[in-house]
Amino acid sequence: MPDETSGHPELIIRIHPVGGDDVSFVTADFAGLGQAVEVITRALNERRSLVLTQARSSREPDTSAVVINLANVIAARVSEKNGAAGRQIL
């Protein structure tokens, strides 16, 4: 279901850091699955942080901006909120 404020679909981004627990965010920052994968891959390759401006975690009901340090990330997965198959990025 698209987010009403951006017109973008809600995607689930699941980050797996080295030696840590997975962290998941629901975000409407991207026009689609392909754009999300491209932006996250570029951030990983360039060793930059990922900035999400419309994100919420499963623990918090409110949407906020999130900066994710990708330095110790070993895997990231992007999927559609409706449960469709996602794409492994790394």
Short mmCIF file of N, CA and C in Angstrom, two decimals:
data_model
loop_
_atom_site.label_atom_id
_atom_site.label_comp_id
_atom_site.label_asym_id
_atom_site.label_seq_id
_atom_site.Cartn_x
_atom_site.Cartn_y
_atom_site.Cartn_z
N MET A 1 0.84 -1.18 0.00
CA MET A 1 0.00 0.00 0.00
C MET A 1 0.89 1.25 0.00
N PRO A 2 0.68 2.17 -0.89
CA PRO A 2 1.51 3.36 -0.94
C PRO A 2 1.30 4.24 0.28
N ASP A 3 2.36 4.91 0.66
CA ASP A 3 2.31 5.89 1.73
C ASP A 3 1.58 7.12 1.20
N GLU A 4 0.67 7.68 1.95
CA GLU A 4 -0.14 8.80 1.49
C GLU A 4 0.67 10.08 1.28
N THR A 5 1.75 10.28 2.02
CA THR A 5 2.48 11.53 1.93
C THR A 5 3.45 11.56 0.75
N SER A 6 4.00 10.45 0.34
CA SER A 6 5.01 10.48 -0.71
C SER A 6 4.54 9.86 -2.02
N GLY A 7 3.53 9.04 -1.98
CA GLY A 7 3.12 8.32 -3.17
C GLY A 7 3.99 7.11 -3.46
N HIS A 8 4.98 6.86 -2.62
CA HIS A 8 5.88 5.72 -2.78
C HIS A 8 5.37 4.52 -1.99
N PRO A 9 5.67 3.32 -2.46
CA PRO A 9 5.27 2.13 -1.70
C PRO A 9 6.08 2.01 -0.41
N GLU A 10 5.50 1.39 0.58
CA GLU A 10 6.25 1.11 1.80
C GLU A 10 7.09 -0.13 1.58
N LEU A 11 8.37 -0.02 1.88
CA LEU A 11 9.31 -1.13 1.74
C LEU A 11 9.88 -1.47 3.11
N ILE A 12 10.25 -2.71 3.27
CA ILE A 12 10.91 -3.15 4.50
C ILE A 12 12.39 -3.30 4.20
N ILE A 13 13.21 -2.62 4.96
CA ILE A 13 14.66 -2.74 4.84
C ILE A 13 15.16 -3.43 6.11
N ARG A 14 15.78 -4.58 5.92
CA ARG A 14 16.30 -5.35 7.05
C ARG A 14 17.82 -5.34 6.96
N ILE A 15 18.45 -4.83 8.02
CA ILE A 15 19.91 -4.69 8.07
C ILE A 15 20.46 -5.71 9.07
N HIS A 16 21.49 -6.44 8.66
CA HIS A 16 22.14 -7.39 9.57
C HIS A 16 23.58 -6.95 9.80
N PRO A 17 23.86 -6.39 10.99
CA PRO A 17 25.24 -5.97 11.29
C PRO A 17 26.10 -7.14 11.76
N VAL A 18 27.40 -6.97 11.67
CA VAL A 18 28.34 -7.97 12.17
C VAL A 18 28.11 -8.14 13.67
N GLY A 19 27.92 -9.36 14.12
CA GLY A 19 27.80 -9.65 15.55
C GLY A 19 26.63 -9.01 16.24
N GLY A 20 25.58 -8.66 15.50
CA GLY A 20 24.44 -8.01 16.13
C GLY A 20 23.13 -8.59 15.65
N ASP A 21 22.07 -8.09 16.24
CA ASP A 21 20.73 -8.51 15.85
C ASP A 21 20.27 -7.72 14.64
N ASP A 22 19.42 -8.35 13.83
CA ASP A 22 18.84 -7.67 12.68
C ASP A 22 18.00 -6.48 13.14
N VAL A 23 17.99 -5.46 12.31
CA VAL A 23 17.17 -4.28 12.54
C VAL A 23 16.34 -4.07 11.29
N SER A 24 15.05 -3.87 11.46
CA SER A 24 14.16 -3.65 10.31
C SER A 24 13.50 -2.29 10.39
N PHE A 25 13.36 -1.69 9.22
CA PHE A 25 12.67 -0.41 9.09
C PHE A 25 11.65 -0.51 7.98
N VAL A 26 10.53 0.15 8.15
CA VAL A 26 9.55 0.32 7.09
C VAL A 26 9.75 1.75 6.60
N THR A 27 9.91 1.91 5.29
CA THR A 27 10.18 3.24 4.74
C THR A 27 9.44 3.46 3.44
N ALA A 28 9.12 4.70 3.18
CA ALA A 28 8.50 5.10 1.91
C ALA A 28 9.42 6.09 1.19
N ASP A 29 10.71 5.99 1.43
CA ASP A 29 11.70 6.90 0.84
C ASP A 29 12.00 6.62 -0.63
N PHE A 30 11.65 5.47 -1.12
CA PHE A 30 12.07 5.07 -2.46
C PHE A 30 10.88 4.85 -3.38
N ALA A 31 11.08 5.10 -4.67
CA ALA A 31 10.02 4.93 -5.65
C ALA A 31 9.66 3.46 -5.86
N GLY A 32 10.54 2.57 -5.49
CA GLY A 32 10.28 1.15 -5.66
C GLY A 32 11.46 0.32 -5.19
N LEU A 33 11.31 -0.98 -5.32
CA LEU A 33 12.32 -1.93 -4.88
C LEU A 33 13.66 -1.70 -5.56
N GLY A 34 13.64 -1.49 -6.87
CA GLY A 34 14.88 -1.29 -7.63
C GLY A 34 15.66 -0.07 -7.17
N GLN A 35 14.96 1.03 -6.95
CA GLN A 35 15.64 2.25 -6.49
C GLN A 35 16.24 2.04 -5.10
N ALA A 36 15.52 1.37 -4.22
CA ALA A 36 16.03 1.12 -2.87
C ALA A 36 17.31 0.29 -2.92
N VAL A 37 17.30 -0.76 -3.72
CA VAL A 37 18.48 -1.62 -3.84
C VAL A 37 19.66 -0.81 -4.40
N GLU A 38 19.40 0.01 -5.40
CA GLU A 38 20.46 0.82 -6.00
C GLU A 38 21.07 1.80 -4.99
N VAL A 39 20.23 2.50 -4.24
CA VAL A 39 20.72 3.49 -3.27
C VAL A 39 21.50 2.82 -2.14
N ILE A 40 20.98 1.71 -1.63
CA ILE A 40 21.67 1.01 -0.54
C ILE A 40 22.98 0.42 -1.02
N THR A 41 22.99 -0.17 -2.20
CA THR A 41 24.22 -0.72 -2.75
C THR A 41 25.28 0.35 -2.94
N ARG A 42 24.86 1.51 -3.46
CA ARG A 42 25.81 2.62 -3.66
C ARG A 42 26.37 3.09 -2.31
N ALA A 43 25.52 3.20 -1.31
CA ALA A 43 25.99 3.63 0.02
C ALA A 43 26.97 2.61 0.60
N LEU A 44 26.68 1.32 0.43
CA LEU A 44 27.61 0.29 0.91
C LEU A 44 28.95 0.37 0.18
N ASN A 45 28.91 0.49 -1.14
CA ASN A 45 30.13 0.55 -1.94
C ASN A 45 30.97 1.78 -1.64
N GLU A 46 30.30 2.89 -1.36
CA GLU A 46 31.00 4.14 -1.09
C GLU A 46 31.29 4.34 0.40
N ARG A 47 30.94 3.34 1.19
CA ARG A 47 31.16 3.37 2.65
C ARG A 47 30.56 4.63 3.29
N ARG A 48 29.30 4.88 2.91
CA ARG A 48 28.55 6.01 3.46
C ARG A 48 27.42 5.49 4.32
N SER A 49 26.86 6.37 5.11
CA SER A 49 25.67 6.04 5.88
C SER A 49 24.46 6.10 4.97
N LEU A 50 23.42 5.39 5.34
CA LEU A 50 22.15 5.42 4.63
C LEU A 50 21.22 6.32 5.42
N VAL A 51 20.62 7.29 4.75
CA VAL A 51 19.70 8.22 5.40
C VAL A 51 18.29 7.93 4.91
N LEU A 52 17.41 7.63 5.85
CA LEU A 52 15.99 7.43 5.55
C LEU A 52 15.22 8.57 6.20
N THR A 53 14.41 9.28 5.43
CA THR A 53 13.69 10.42 5.99
C THR A 53 12.28 10.08 6.43
N GLN A 54 11.77 8.94 5.97
CA GLN A 54 10.42 8.51 6.31
C GLN A 54 10.46 7.05 6.76
N ALA A 55 10.96 6.83 7.96
CA ALA A 55 11.15 5.45 8.41
C ALA A 55 10.56 5.24 9.79
N ARG A 56 10.21 3.99 10.04
CA ARG A 56 9.80 3.60 11.39
C ARG A 56 10.25 2.16 11.62
N SER A 57 10.62 1.89 12.85
CA SER A 57 11.02 0.54 13.20
C SER A 57 9.80 -0.21 13.71
N SER A 58 9.95 -1.50 13.89
CA SER A 58 8.84 -2.30 14.39
C SER A 58 8.52 -1.96 15.85
N ARG A 59 9.48 -1.35 16.53
CA ARG A 59 9.30 -1.01 17.95
C ARG A 59 8.64 0.35 18.17
N GLU A 60 8.64 1.20 17.14
CA GLU A 60 8.11 2.56 17.29
C GLU A 60 7.04 2.83 16.24
N PRO A 61 5.89 3.34 16.68
CA PRO A 61 4.80 3.59 15.73
C PRO A 61 4.98 4.85 14.90
N ASP A 62 5.80 5.79 15.36
CA ASP A 62 5.96 7.07 14.67
C ASP A 62 7.01 7.01 13.58
N THR A 63 6.79 7.77 12.52
CA THR A 63 7.74 7.90 11.43
C THR A 63 8.73 9.00 11.76
N SER A 64 10.00 8.74 11.49
CA SER A 64 11.04 9.73 11.75
C SER A 64 12.19 9.52 10.77
N ALA A 65 13.16 10.41 10.82
CA ALA A 65 14.36 10.26 10.01
C ALA A 65 15.34 9.35 10.74
N VAL A 66 16.07 8.53 9.99
CA VAL A 66 17.01 7.57 10.56
C VAL A 66 18.30 7.61 9.74
N VAL A 67 19.43 7.63 10.43
CA VAL A 67 20.73 7.52 9.77
C VAL A 67 21.32 6.17 10.17
N ILE A 68 21.63 5.34 9.18
CA ILE A 68 22.14 4.00 9.44
C ILE A 68 23.60 3.94 9.03
N ASN A 69 24.48 3.66 9.98
CA ASN A 69 25.90 3.50 9.70
C ASN A 69 26.08 2.10 9.09
N LEU A 70 26.49 2.04 7.85
CA LEU A 70 26.62 0.77 7.15
C LEU A 70 28.01 0.14 7.27
N ALA A 71 28.87 0.71 8.11
CA ALA A 71 30.25 0.24 8.22
C ALA A 71 30.36 -1.22 8.61
N ASN A 72 29.52 -1.70 9.48
CA ASN A 72 29.61 -3.08 9.96
C ASN A 72 28.44 -3.95 9.50
N VAL A 73 27.84 -3.59 8.39
CA VAL A 73 26.72 -4.36 7.86
C VAL A 73 27.24 -5.48 6.97
N ILE A 74 26.74 -6.69 7.22
CA ILE A 74 27.15 -7.81 6.37
C ILE A 74 26.05 -8.24 5.41
N ALA A 75 24.82 -7.81 5.67
CA ALA A 75 23.72 -8.14 4.77
C ALA A 75 22.62 -7.11 4.90
N ALA A 76 21.95 -6.89 3.79
CA ALA A 76 20.78 -6.02 3.77
C ALA A 76 19.76 -6.66 2.85
N ARG A 77 18.51 -6.57 3.23
CA ARG A 77 17.44 -7.15 2.42
C ARG A 77 16.34 -6.11 2.27
N VAL A 78 15.84 -5.97 1.07
CA VAL A 78 14.75 -5.05 0.80
C VAL A 78 13.58 -5.86 0.26
N SER A 79 12.41 -5.65 0.83
CA SER A 79 11.22 -6.34 0.34
C SER A 79 10.03 -5.42 0.39
N GLU A 80 9.01 -5.79 -0.35
CA GLU A 80 7.78 -5.02 -0.34
C GLU A 80 7.02 -5.33 0.93
N LYS A 81 6.31 -4.36 1.44
CA LYS A 81 5.60 -4.53 2.70
C LYS A 81 4.51 -5.60 2.61
N ASN A 82 3.99 -5.83 1.43
CA ASN A 82 2.91 -6.80 1.28
C ASN A 82 3.39 -8.25 1.34
N GLY A 83 4.67 -8.46 1.64
CA GLY A 83 5.20 -9.81 1.79
C GLY A 83 5.77 -10.43 0.55
N ALA A 84 5.83 -9.69 -0.54
CA ALA A 84 6.43 -10.22 -1.76
C ALA A 84 7.91 -10.49 -1.54
N ALA A 85 8.46 -11.33 -2.37
CA ALA A 85 9.87 -11.69 -2.24
C ALA A 85 10.77 -10.46 -2.33
N GLY A 86 11.80 -10.42 -1.51
CA GLY A 86 12.71 -9.29 -1.50
C GLY A 86 13.98 -9.61 -2.25
N ARG A 87 14.90 -8.66 -2.23
CA ARG A 87 16.20 -8.83 -2.88
C ARG A 87 17.30 -8.74 -1.86
N GLN A 88 18.17 -9.72 -1.84
CA GLN A 88 19.36 -9.66 -0.99
C GLN A 88 20.35 -8.76 -1.71
N ILE A 89 20.95 -7.84 -0.97
CA ILE A 89 21.86 -6.89 -1.60
C ILE A 89 23.30 -7.29 -1.44
N LEU A 90 23.66 -7.76 -0.27
CA LEU A 90 25.06 -8.05 -0.01
C LEU A 90 25.19 -9.41 0.59
#
